Each structure stands twice: as structure tokens, then as C-alpha cells.
Coordinates of C-alpha atoms in Angstrom, one line a residue:
Chain A
X1 CA -64.0 -27.5 -208.0
X2 CA -63.5 -28.5 -211.6
X3 CA -63.9 -26.3 -213.9
X4 CA -66.6 -28.2 -215.7
X5 CA -68.6 -28.0 -212.6
X6 CA -68.3 -24.3 -212.5
X7 CA -69.7 -24.0 -216.0
X8 CA -72.5 -26.1 -215.0
X9 CA -73.7 -23.9 -212.1
X10 CA -73.3 -21.0 -214.6
X11 CA -75.5 -22.4 -216.9
X12 CA -78.3 -23.4 -214.5
X13 CA -77.9 -19.9 -213.0
X14 CA -77.8 -18.8 -216.3
X15 CA -80.7 -20.4 -217.4
X16 CA -82.9 -19.8 -214.1
X17 CA -84.4 -16.8 -212.6
X18 CA -81.7 -15.8 -210.7
X19 CA -79.7 -13.0 -210.7
X20 CA -77.1 -13.8 -207.6
X21 CA -75.9 -16.8 -206.6
X22 CA -73.8 -17.3 -203.6
X23 CA -72.1 -20.6 -202.4
X24 CA -70.0 -21.0 -199.5
X25 CA -68.5 -24.3 -198.1
X26 CA -65.1 -25.1 -196.2
X27 CA -62.9 -22.0 -197.6
X28 CA -65.0 -22.2 -201.2
X29 CA -66.6 -19.4 -201.9
X30 CA -68.7 -18.9 -205.7
X31 CA -70.0 -15.9 -206.4
X32 CA -72.4 -15.4 -209.6
X33 CA -73.9 -12.3 -210.4
X34 CA -76.1 -11.5 -213.9
X35 CA -75.9 -8.1 -215.7
X36 CA -79.3 -8.0 -217.1
X37 CA -80.7 -4.3 -216.9
X38 CA -84.4 -5.7 -217.8
X39 CA -85.3 -6.0 -221.4
X40 CA -86.4 -3.5 -223.7
X41 CA -90.1 -3.8 -224.8
X42 CA -90.0 -3.7 -228.6
X43 CA -92.5 -2.5 -230.9
X44 CA -91.2 -5.0 -233.6
X45 CA -93.7 -8.1 -233.8
X46 CA -91.4 -10.8 -234.1
X47 CA -90.7 -10.0 -230.4
X48 CA -93.8 -12.4 -229.2
X49 CA -91.4 -15.0 -230.8
X50 CA -88.7 -14.5 -227.9
X51 CA -86.2 -17.5 -226.7
X52 CA -86.0 -19.3 -224.0
X53 CA -83.8 -17.9 -222.4
X54 CA -86.4 -14.8 -222.0
X55 CA -89.1 -16.3 -220.5
X56 CA -87.8 -17.2 -217.0
X57 CA -86.6 -13.2 -217.0
X58 CA -90.7 -13.1 -216.9
X59 CA -91.4 -15.5 -214.3
X60 CA -89.3 -13.8 -212.1
X61 CA -91.3 -10.3 -212.7
X62 CA -94.8 -12.6 -212.9
X63 CA -94.1 -15.4 -210.4
X64 CA -91.4 -14.7 -207.6
X65 CA -92.1 -18.0 -205.9
X66 CA -90.8 -19.8 -208.8
X67 CA -87.5 -18.6 -208.1
X68 CA -87.0 -21.2 -205.0
X69 CA -87.0 -24.7 -207.0
X70 CA -84.0 -23.8 -209.6
X71 CA -81.9 -22.1 -206.6
X72 CA -82.0 -25.6 -204.7
X73 CA -81.2 -27.6 -207.8
X74 CA -78.0 -25.5 -208.1
X75 CA -76.9 -25.8 -204.5
X76 CA -77.1 -29.5 -204.7
X77 CA -75.3 -29.4 -207.8
X78 CA -72.1 -27.5 -206.3
X79 CA -71.4 -29.7 -203.3
X80 CA -67.8 -30.6 -204.4
X81 CA -64.6 -28.6 -202.6
X82 CA -62.6 -26.5 -204.2
X83 CA -61.2 -23.1 -204.2
X84 CA -62.3 -20.2 -206.6
X85 CA -61.2 -16.8 -205.0
X86 CA -62.8 -14.7 -207.1
X87 CA -66.1 -14.6 -209.3
X88 CA -66.3 -15.7 -212.6
X89 CA -67.6 -13.9 -215.4
X90 CA -69.7 -15.7 -218.6
X91 CA -70.1 -13.3 -221.5
X92 CA -72.5 -14.5 -223.3
X93 CA -74.0 -13.6 -227.1
X94 CA -77.1 -10.8 -227.5
X95 CA -78.1 -12.9 -230.6
X96 CA -78.3 -15.7 -232.9
X97 CA -75.0 -15.8 -235.3
X98 CA -71.3 -17.1 -236.5
X99 CA -69.1 -16.5 -233.4
X100 CA -65.6 -15.4 -234.9
X101 CA -62.4 -15.2 -232.9
X102 CA -60.7 -12.6 -234.9
X103 CA -61.3 -9.9 -237.4
X104 CA -60.8 -11.6 -240.5
X105 CA -59.3 -15.2 -241.0
X106 CA -55.8 -14.0 -241.6
X107 CA -55.7 -12.2 -238.3
X108 CA -54.8 -13.5 -235.1
X109 CA -57.6 -14.0 -232.3
X110 CA -58.7 -10.8 -230.1
X111 CA -58.1 -12.8 -227.0
X112 CA -56.9 -16.1 -226.3
X113 CA -57.5 -18.3 -223.0
X114 CA -55.1 -16.4 -220.4
X115 CA -55.2 -13.0 -222.2
X116 CA -55.8 -10.0 -219.8
X117 CA -59.1 -8.3 -220.8
X118 CA -60.5 -4.5 -219.7
X119 CA -64.2 -3.9 -219.6
X120 CA -64.4 -2.2 -223.0
X121 CA -61.7 -4.8 -225.0
X122 CA -63.4 -6.7 -227.8
X123 CA -63.0 -10.3 -227.5
X124 CA -65.1 -11.3 -230.5
X125 CA -67.3 -11.0 -233.3
X126 CA -70.7 -12.5 -233.7
X127 CA -72.1 -11.9 -237.2
X128 CA -75.7 -12.4 -238.6
X129 CA -76.8 -12.1 -241.8
X130 CA -73.8 -9.3 -242.5
X131 CA -74.4 -7.2 -239.3
X132 CA -71.2 -7.5 -237.1
X133 CA -71.3 -6.9 -233.6
X134 CA -68.1 -6.8 -231.6
X135 CA -68.5 -8.1 -228.2
X136 CA -66.9 -6.1 -225.2
X137 CA -66.0 -8.0 -222.2
X138 CA -67.6 -5.9 -220.3
X139 CA -65.3 -6.5 -217.0
X140 CA -61.7 -6.2 -216.3
X141 CA -60.1 -10.2 -215.9
X142 CA -59.0 -12.9 -217.5
X143 CA -59.8 -15.2 -220.3
X144 CA -60.3 -18.9 -218.4
X145 CA -62.0 -20.2 -221.2
X146 CA -63.5 -20.0 -225.1
X147 CA -66.4 -21.9 -224.6
X148 CA -67.2 -22.4 -228.7
X149 CA -65.2 -22.6 -231.5
X150 CA -64.2 -20.4 -234.3
X151 CA -66.8 -20.0 -237.1
X152 CA -69.6 -22.0 -235.0
X153 CA -73.1 -20.6 -234.8
X154 CA -74.0 -19.5 -231.9
X155 CA -77.6 -19.1 -230.0
X156 CA -79.4 -16.0 -228.4
X157 CA -77.8 -15.7 -224.4
X158 CA -75.3 -18.6 -225.2
X159 CA -72.3 -18.6 -222.8
X160 CA -68.7 -17.7 -225.0
X161 CA -66.3 -17.4 -222.4
X162 CA -65.7 -17.1 -219.0
X163 CA -63.5 -14.4 -217.5
X164 CA -62.2 -14.4 -214.2
X165 CA -62.6 -10.9 -212.8
X166 CA -60.0 -8.6 -210.9
Chain B
X1 CA -62.2 30.8 -243.5
X2 CA -66.0 30.5 -241.6
X3 CA -67.7 27.8 -243.3
X4 CA -71.2 29.0 -242.8
X5 CA -70.1 32.4 -244.6
X6 CA -69.4 30.6 -247.3
X7 CA -72.3 28.0 -247.1
X8 CA -74.4 31.2 -247.2
X9 CA -72.6 32.6 -250.2
X10 CA -73.1 29.1 -252.1
X11 CA -77.0 29.1 -251.2
X12 CA -77.5 32.4 -251.8
X13 CA -76.2 31.4 -255.3
X14 CA -77.8 28.3 -256.0
X15 CA -81.2 29.7 -255.0
X16 CA -80.6 33.0 -257.8
X17 CA -81.1 30.0 -260.4
X18 CA -79.0 31.5 -263.1
X19 CA -79.6 35.6 -262.2
X20 CA -76.7 37.4 -260.9
X21 CA -76.2 37.5 -257.2
X22 CA -74.8 41.3 -256.6
X23 CA -71.4 41.6 -254.1
X24 CA -72.4 44.6 -252.6
X25 CA -75.5 42.9 -251.4
X26 CA -73.7 39.7 -250.6
X27 CA -71.7 42.1 -248.2
X28 CA -74.2 43.8 -246.8
X29 CA -76.7 41.1 -246.0
X30 CA -73.7 39.1 -244.7
X31 CA -71.9 42.2 -242.7
X32 CA -68.6 41.3 -244.4
X33 CA -66.5 43.3 -247.2
X34 CA -66.5 42.9 -250.2
X35 CA -62.8 41.5 -250.3
X36 CA -64.0 38.7 -248.1
X37 CA -66.5 38.0 -250.3
X38 CA -64.3 37.7 -253.5
X39 CA -61.7 35.0 -250.9
X40 CA -64.9 33.0 -250.2
X41 CA -66.4 33.0 -254.1
X42 CA -62.4 32.1 -254.9
X43 CA -62.8 28.9 -252.2
X44 CA -66.4 28.0 -253.5
X45 CA -64.4 27.9 -256.9
X46 CA -61.8 25.5 -255.5
X47 CA -64.7 23.2 -254.6
X48 CA -65.5 22.7 -258.7
X49 CA -68.2 25.3 -258.9
X50 CA -68.3 27.6 -261.7
X51 CA -68.8 31.3 -261.4
X52 CA -69.1 33.9 -263.5
X53 CA -68.9 37.5 -262.8
X54 CA -70.0 39.9 -264.7
X55 CA -69.6 43.5 -264.6
X56 CA -72.2 45.4 -262.6
X57 CA -74.3 42.7 -262.2
X58 CA -72.9 40.5 -259.8
X59 CA -72.2 36.8 -259.8
X60 CA -73.7 34.1 -261.8
X61 CA -73.5 30.2 -260.5
X62 CA -72.9 28.6 -264.3
X63 CA -72.3 25.0 -262.5
X64 CA -72.3 23.0 -259.9
X65 CA -69.9 19.9 -259.6
X66 CA -71.3 16.5 -259.4
X67 CA -70.5 15.8 -255.3
X68 CA -72.0 14.9 -251.8
X69 CA -71.8 17.6 -249.9
X70 CA -74.5 18.8 -247.3
X71 CA -75.6 21.8 -249.5
X72 CA -76.2 19.5 -252.5
X73 CA -78.0 17.0 -250.5
X74 CA -80.1 19.0 -248.2
X75 CA -82.7 20.6 -250.5
X76 CA -83.3 17.4 -251.7
X77 CA -83.7 15.6 -248.8
X78 CA -86.9 14.5 -247.9
X79 CA -86.5 12.8 -244.5
X80 CA -87.6 13.7 -240.7
X81 CA -83.8 12.2 -239.3
X82 CA -81.5 10.5 -241.3
X83 CA -79.5 12.7 -242.9
X84 CA -80.3 15.7 -241.0
X85 CA -76.8 15.7 -239.6
X86 CA -74.3 15.1 -242.2
X87 CA -70.5 15.0 -241.7
X88 CA -68.8 15.5 -245.1
X89 CA -65.1 14.4 -246.1
X90 CA -63.6 15.3 -249.1
X91 CA -61.0 12.1 -248.2
X92 CA -61.2 9.8 -245.3
X93 CA -59.9 5.9 -244.5
X94 CA -63.7 4.7 -243.6
X95 CA -66.6 6.5 -243.1
X96 CA -67.2 3.1 -241.1
X97 CA -64.8 3.8 -238.7
X98 CA -65.0 7.5 -238.3
X99 CA -68.9 6.6 -237.8
X100 CA -68.1 4.0 -235.3
X101 CA -66.1 6.3 -233.3
X102 CA -68.9 8.9 -233.8
X103 CA -71.6 6.7 -232.4
X104 CA -69.8 5.6 -229.5
X105 CA -69.5 9.5 -228.3
X106 CA -73.2 9.9 -229.0
X107 CA -73.8 10.7 -232.5
X108 CA -77.7 11.4 -233.1
X109 CA -80.5 8.7 -234.4
X110 CA -79.7 10.0 -238.7
X111 CA -76.0 10.9 -238.2
X112 CA -74.5 10.6 -241.9
X113 CA -70.7 10.4 -242.6
X114 CA -69.7 10.5 -246.3
X115 CA -67.1 11.3 -248.2
X116 CA -65.7 11.7 -251.5
X117 CA -63.3 9.0 -251.3
X118 CA -62.2 6.3 -248.8
X119 CA -58.4 5.1 -248.7
X120 CA -59.1 2.2 -246.5
X121 CA -62.8 1.2 -247.4
X122 CA -63.3 -2.1 -246.1
X123 CA -65.8 -5.3 -247.3
X124 CA -67.0 -8.4 -245.3
X125 CA -64.0 -9.6 -243.2
X126 CA -61.7 -6.9 -243.8
X127 CA -61.5 -7.4 -247.5
X128 CA -60.8 -3.9 -249.4
X129 CA -63.4 -2.2 -250.9
X130 CA -62.4 -0.3 -253.7
X131 CA -63.7 3.9 -253.0
X132 CA -62.5 5.7 -256.4
X133 CA -62.8 9.4 -255.9
X134 CA -65.7 11.3 -256.7
X135 CA -67.3 8.3 -258.2
X136 CA -69.4 6.5 -256.2
X137 CA -71.6 6.5 -252.3
X138 CA -69.4 6.0 -249.7
X139 CA -71.4 6.7 -246.3
X140 CA -72.4 5.2 -243.0
X141 CA -75.9 6.0 -241.5
X142 CA -75.9 5.6 -237.8
X143 CA -79.5 4.9 -236.5
X144 CA -80.9 4.3 -232.9
X145 CA -84.0 1.9 -233.6
X146 CA -85.6 1.2 -230.0
X147 CA -85.5 -2.5 -230.8
X148 CA -83.5 -5.9 -228.9
X149 CA -80.3 -6.6 -230.0
X150 CA -81.8 -10.1 -231.3
X151 CA -83.5 -7.9 -233.9
X152 CA -80.8 -5.7 -235.4
X153 CA -79.6 -8.2 -238.2
X154 CA -82.9 -8.0 -240.5
X155 CA -81.6 -4.4 -240.7
X156 CA -79.0 -5.2 -243.4
X157 CA -82.5 -6.6 -245.7
X158 CA -83.9 -3.6 -245.1
X159 CA -81.0 -1.4 -246.1
X160 CA -80.8 -3.8 -249.4
X161 CA -84.8 -3.3 -250.3
X162 CA -84.1 0.1 -249.7
X163 CA -81.1 1.0 -251.8
X164 CA -82.5 -1.2 -254.4
X165 CA -85.7 1.4 -254.6
X166 CA -83.5 4.1 -254.7
X167 CA -81.4 2.8 -257.2
X168 CA -84.6 1.8 -259.3
X169 CA -86.5 5.3 -258.4
X170 CA -83.1 7.6 -259.7
X171 CA -82.2 5.4 -262.8
X172 CA -85.0 3.1 -264.0
X173 CA -82.9 0.3 -264.0
X174 CA -83.8 -2.6 -262.3
X175 CA -81.5 -4.1 -259.7
X176 CA -81.7 -7.3 -257.9
X177 CA -81.0 -8.6 -254.2
X178 CA -78.6 -11.4 -253.7
X179 CA -78.8 -12.7 -250.1
X180 CA -78.3 -11.1 -247.7
X181 CA -77.5 -7.8 -249.3
X182 CA -75.5 -7.3 -252.4
X183 CA -77.2 -5.3 -255.2
X184 CA -76.7 -6.8 -258.4
X185 CA -77.1 -5.8 -261.9
X186 CA -77.1 -8.0 -264.8
X187 CA -75.5 -10.2 -262.2
X188 CA -72.7 -7.7 -261.7
X189 CA -72.1 -6.2 -258.4
X190 CA -73.1 -2.2 -257.8
X191 CA -73.5 -2.3 -253.9
X192 CA -72.3 -3.7 -250.9
X193 CA -73.6 -2.9 -247.5
X194 CA -71.9 -3.5 -244.2
X195 CA -73.2 -3.1 -240.8
X196 CA -71.9 -2.6 -237.3
X197 CA -73.9 -3.2 -234.0
X198 CA -73.2 -1.5 -230.8
X199 CA -75.2 -3.5 -228.1
X200 CA -75.7 -4.4 -224.8
X201 CA -77.2 -7.3 -224.1
X202 CA -80.6 -6.3 -223.9
X203 CA -80.5 -3.0 -225.7
X204 CA -79.5 -1.4 -229.1
X205 CA -77.1 1.6 -228.8
X206 CA -76.7 2.2 -232.6
X207 CA -76.6 0.4 -235.9
X208 CA -74.1 1.7 -238.2
X209 CA -74.8 1.1 -241.6
X210 CA -71.9 1.7 -244.2
X211 CA -72.8 1.5 -247.8
X212 CA -70.6 2.2 -250.6
X213 CA -72.2 2.4 -254.4
X214 CA -70.6 2.2 -258.0
X215 CA -72.0 5.1 -259.8
X216 CA -70.2 6.8 -261.9
X217 CA -67.1 4.4 -262.4
X218 CA -65.6 3.7 -265.4
X219 CA -65.0 0.1 -266.0
X220 CA -60.9 1.1 -266.0
X221 CA -61.5 2.3 -262.2
X222 CA -62.1 -0.8 -261.4
X223 CA -59.0 -3.5 -260.3
X224 CA -58.6 -6.1 -263.0
X225 CA -59.2 -8.9 -260.5
X226 CA -63.1 -7.5 -260.1
X227 CA -63.9 -6.2 -263.7
X228 CA -65.6 -9.5 -264.6
X229 CA -67.8 -9.1 -260.9
X230 CA -68.2 -5.7 -260.6
X231 CA -70.5 -2.8 -261.8
X232 CA -71.3 0.7 -262.0
X233 CA -75.2 2.6 -262.5
X234 CA -73.2 4.9 -265.0
X235 CA -71.8 1.6 -266.9
X236 CA -75.5 -0.2 -267.3
X237 CA -77.3 3.0 -267.8
X238 CA -74.9 5.0 -270.2
X239 CA -76.0 7.9 -268.4
X240 CA -73.9 9.9 -265.2
X241 CA -76.2 9.9 -262.2
X242 CA -76.7 13.0 -259.8
X243 CA -74.9 11.4 -256.6
X244 CA -76.5 13.4 -254.3
X245 CA -79.8 13.1 -255.6
X246 CA -78.9 9.2 -255.0
X247 CA -78.0 9.7 -251.6
X248 CA -81.3 11.7 -250.4
X249 CA -83.5 8.9 -251.9
X250 CA -81.5 6.2 -250.5
X251 CA -81.8 8.0 -247.2
X252 CA -85.5 8.6 -247.6
X253 CA -85.9 5.0 -248.1
X254 CA -83.9 3.8 -245.2
X255 CA -86.1 5.8 -243.1
X256 CA -89.3 4.9 -244.4
X257 CA -88.5 1.0 -244.4
X258 CA -86.6 1.2 -241.4
X259 CA -89.8 2.8 -239.4
X260 CA -91.9 -0.1 -241.6
X261 CA -89.4 -2.9 -239.9
X262 CA -90.1 -1.1 -236.4
X263 CA -93.3 -0.9 -236.1
X264 CA -94.7 -3.9 -238.0
X265 CA -91.9 -6.4 -238.0
X266 CA -90.0 -8.0 -240.6
X267 CA -93.2 -9.5 -242.4
X268 CA -93.5 -6.5 -244.7
X269 CA -90.0 -6.3 -245.4
X270 CA -89.5 -9.9 -246.2
X271 CA -92.4 -9.6 -249.2
X272 CA -90.3 -6.2 -250.7
X273 CA -87.1 -8.3 -250.3
X274 CA -88.3 -11.1 -252.1
X275 CA -89.8 -9.6 -254.9
X276 CA -86.5 -8.0 -255.5
X277 CA -84.5 -11.0 -255.3
X278 CA -82.0 -12.6 -257.5
X279 CA -81.6 -15.9 -255.1
X280 CA -84.1 -17.6 -254.5
X281 CA -84.7 -20.5 -257.0
X282 CA -81.5 -20.5 -257.5
X283 CA -78.4 -22.9 -257.0
X284 CA -75.8 -21.2 -255.2
X285 CA -72.6 -22.1 -253.2
X286 CA -72.3 -20.7 -249.5
X287 CA -68.8 -20.5 -248.2
X288 CA -68.3 -20.2 -244.6
X289 CA -65.5 -20.4 -242.7
X290 CA -65.8 -23.9 -241.2
X291 CA -67.6 -25.4 -244.3
X292 CA -68.8 -24.7 -247.8
X293 CA -72.3 -25.9 -249.1
X294 CA -74.1 -26.3 -252.0
X295 CA -77.4 -26.5 -253.1
X296 CA -80.4 -24.6 -253.8
X297 CA -81.6 -21.7 -252.0
X298 CA -85.4 -22.5 -251.0
X299 CA -86.0 -18.8 -249.4
X300 CA -85.6 -16.7 -246.6
X301 CA -87.1 -17.5 -242.7
X302 CA -89.3 -14.9 -241.3
X303 CA -86.1 -13.7 -239.9
X304 CA -84.3 -13.4 -243.2
X305 CA -82.5 -16.7 -242.7
X306 CA -81.7 -18.2 -246.1
X307 CA -82.6 -21.8 -245.9
X308 CA -80.9 -24.0 -248.2
X309 CA -81.3 -27.5 -249.4
X310 CA -78.6 -29.7 -249.9
X311 CA -78.5 -32.8 -252.9
X312 CA -78.9 -35.0 -249.4
X313 CA -81.7 -33.2 -248.9
X314 CA -81.2 -31.9 -245.4
X315 CA -82.2 -28.2 -245.2
X316 CA -79.5 -25.9 -243.6
X317 CA -80.3 -22.3 -242.5
X318 CA -77.6 -20.0 -243.4
X319 CA -77.0 -17.2 -241.2
X320 CA -73.5 -15.9 -242.7
X321 CA -71.7 -16.8 -245.4
X322 CA -70.2 -15.8 -249.0
X323 CA -73.1 -16.5 -251.3
X324 CA -72.3 -17.7 -255.2
X325 CA -75.1 -17.7 -257.7
X326 CA -74.3 -20.8 -259.7
X327 CA -77.6 -20.7 -262.1
X328 CA -80.7 -21.9 -262.1
X329 CA -82.2 -25.2 -260.2

């Protein structure tokens, strides 16, 4: 199975209401798990204009039946054979902002493809309006792919890195 | 030396408001010897306080140094939670670094880290920030609002509005805000705010608001390279400003506008920001990592994002950039 296909699956699962996804076929095993803890009820008015990513989560609570459709779709996409021996973790952006690979233009990137990370390793910074958010890996493993470019604007919930868990 | 006893002696002297305080009475009240009282008084004098000893009457506090100690800030503070826990340093590397550590260790909402001097103060993208000893306000405020991370960035504009208001009240100057949150007086920078978010996907653990205000510096205190773009409150209004009073006012408005934002959303903050800004309607240059854009600043969105109209007519939302004001459009 190609990395692009895995990415596609992750994206679909990410956008779906599923919080866990398991695929097995002739020695290929893919297990995806979202680390969602339910969202906080904010008193802020602006919360009503919540982003697209959040809507499926609400669906999940109100209409569990709706979960079936995306699951079907994902399985169909994942029919190619290859060997992935452990789960891939997606690090996603918790806010809209500018993605930075390093703390300043003059310093080295926090991580590159191949860098080993632990749960509390800083992998990048996302900035919006001079608010800086250091994003942590939240898993022990190795960076497999960097999905966005230095200085790029990223959306809420956008996948930033793929990390292969230990 | 026991700090709490020293603080008690100092507050007794301050509360006496120029009347002599008997050394024997202090010793009796605090259950320590006259010698210990004398040692504490020496230590207080080393901090810059001037104490006069009058025979058979006692000690009179003659002058209070301009410091941002908790003893000086707390009597002027009118907040519920912000600044109720102040961690004071005479010198440190960076209040922001200390605050980030304390926040991770669970420091409470409203905790303030403040220092007379920073040896490694930082601005955006790790640019150095000049923090002269005893002349400015160098502090970091830890807040823990119950919001989702996607609404955290607006706190940088909340902070700008709060500090702008505090400066206006303490000095009678009319500062203005450059997007997103630099505070300028007569076009020169007097305040920088750098904010750090500690959060999971769904919840904010803490927002650490790093604040640098140039208060009582003379021009010569600034590095030559920034003398034409930086200023201090004293340089602008011609007199010394009570730093501890300004700290107390900043914390007051930060709490007030922070609560307003959490309760009512960004709309009221947007109105306040707009009424004090010097960016909208100006021709600006936005320098970003991947590109530099020039155009006219049209305004801010309901989320605080800067809208820029390029010469081609295209409208772009700016999330993170260094903004240079080029003049009127």
C-alpha cells in the first residue's frame, strides 16, 4: 500500500465520525485511532460558527446510524495490499494559523522526516496573530511525513505530520 | 532571612503613612528581637527604601523605590484573580520561559511572573527584546480561560485593548494599536505582546501573555538600531510613570476584557480594538515567511484577522506577519 493511499484513508477517517478504524487483509493491517476527548462547550459566541471538522463529531452524538456510510466508503478505498506493521498517528492543527517548522527563520527545524519523537517532543509551531502554539507529537515514534510547508497557512483540524508509533 | 517577616515590617511602615513606627512594638508584635528587626530594616534599605530612624520614636519610611514588587502592586490591584499570585524577580532570563514552565506545573489562573530586568527577553520569531533594569514592565500573565484553542488567538487583541486602556488611564497619553497588538505612541513602539498557547485539540490549558512595556527609559537606553522606532512612556509625556500602578491597571483591564471576551465573544473587543487602532485605512506592508504583500488594510474580520486589499484588487486575510505602516492610502 502506498503512503498516498494511507494518507487518503487517514483523511477520510479524520473527516468521518469514526474514532477508530481497523482494516485487515492478507497480512496487511491498518489500525487508526483518533485521540478525541470530546469538545469543550465554550460560552464564546463565536463557537457557533464551528468549522466543518466539528460537525461530524456532533453527528456522532446525535445520530449514531450515520456512522455506517463513511465506514463503507473507507473500506472500499483500502483494498490494495501492502504491509504496514504499526499504526500511523496524524498530528493535526488545533487552530487556524501559520505553520512553522522551526522557532525562527535562522534555526533548524524541530523535526525532519525520520526524526524520532517522544510524546512531549515539539514538532512545530502554529501562529495566529502573535499567539504561538508549540505542537507536541503526543506519541512516541518516528516522523514519516510532513504534510505541510514551512510558512503555510493551515486550517483547524488539518493534518500536519504522520508519525509511526513505536 | 524570613521573607514574610520582612514583608510584614515593610507593610507596617507603609501603612503608618509617615508616622514613626516603634522598633520595640514591631519586635513585640512579630515575636522577634530588636536585633532581628534591625537586620530586616537593613535588608529593606538594600532594596532601595529610605528609612529614617528617630530616637525614642521609631522608624519612618521616607521614600519608596520604584519597583514592581508584590508589596507595591497588591495595594493598587483591583482584580478578582489576575495578579493575586505574583512571582517577582530582580533579574531573570525571560519571564515567558519561567511562566511556561510554571503553567505546565499547574500554576493557577491569573499567576503573574514579573522581573525588574530580563537578560534574554524575546520578541516574535526569537528576535531579542531590550528589557532595561527597573525601567519597564516585563511580565507574563498565565490565564486559563474555558475556551477551545481555535478561539485563543483573539486574546492577543484582548491584551492590546487592555494595555492600551491602562496606559491611557495612567498617563493621559493616547496610544494606538498596530495589528495585531503592538502599541504605538506617535508612531513609535512602546509595548510588545507575545502570547503562547498550551493546549490540546479540544481544550486550552493555558494562555501565557508576555508583555513588555517601555516605561521610564531615556532614548539612550535603547540600542541605536531601534532608537527611531522605539519610545517610552516617559519620553512621550515627559515624566516618570509609577510602574506598579501601571501593572495593576493592566491586570485590571486584562481581567475585565478577558472575561468580556469569554462571555460575549469577540464582537465587543473588536469595537474597542477598532476605536484605538492605527492600521485600518493605511497602506501597509505585510512581511511573512513565504511572501511579502503590500496593500491597503481594510479592517479586521469577526475573528480579528487582518484584511488586506492588494493593488490587484484581490483581498487577502493576514493571520501572521510583521506589519509596516507605509502611510495613508
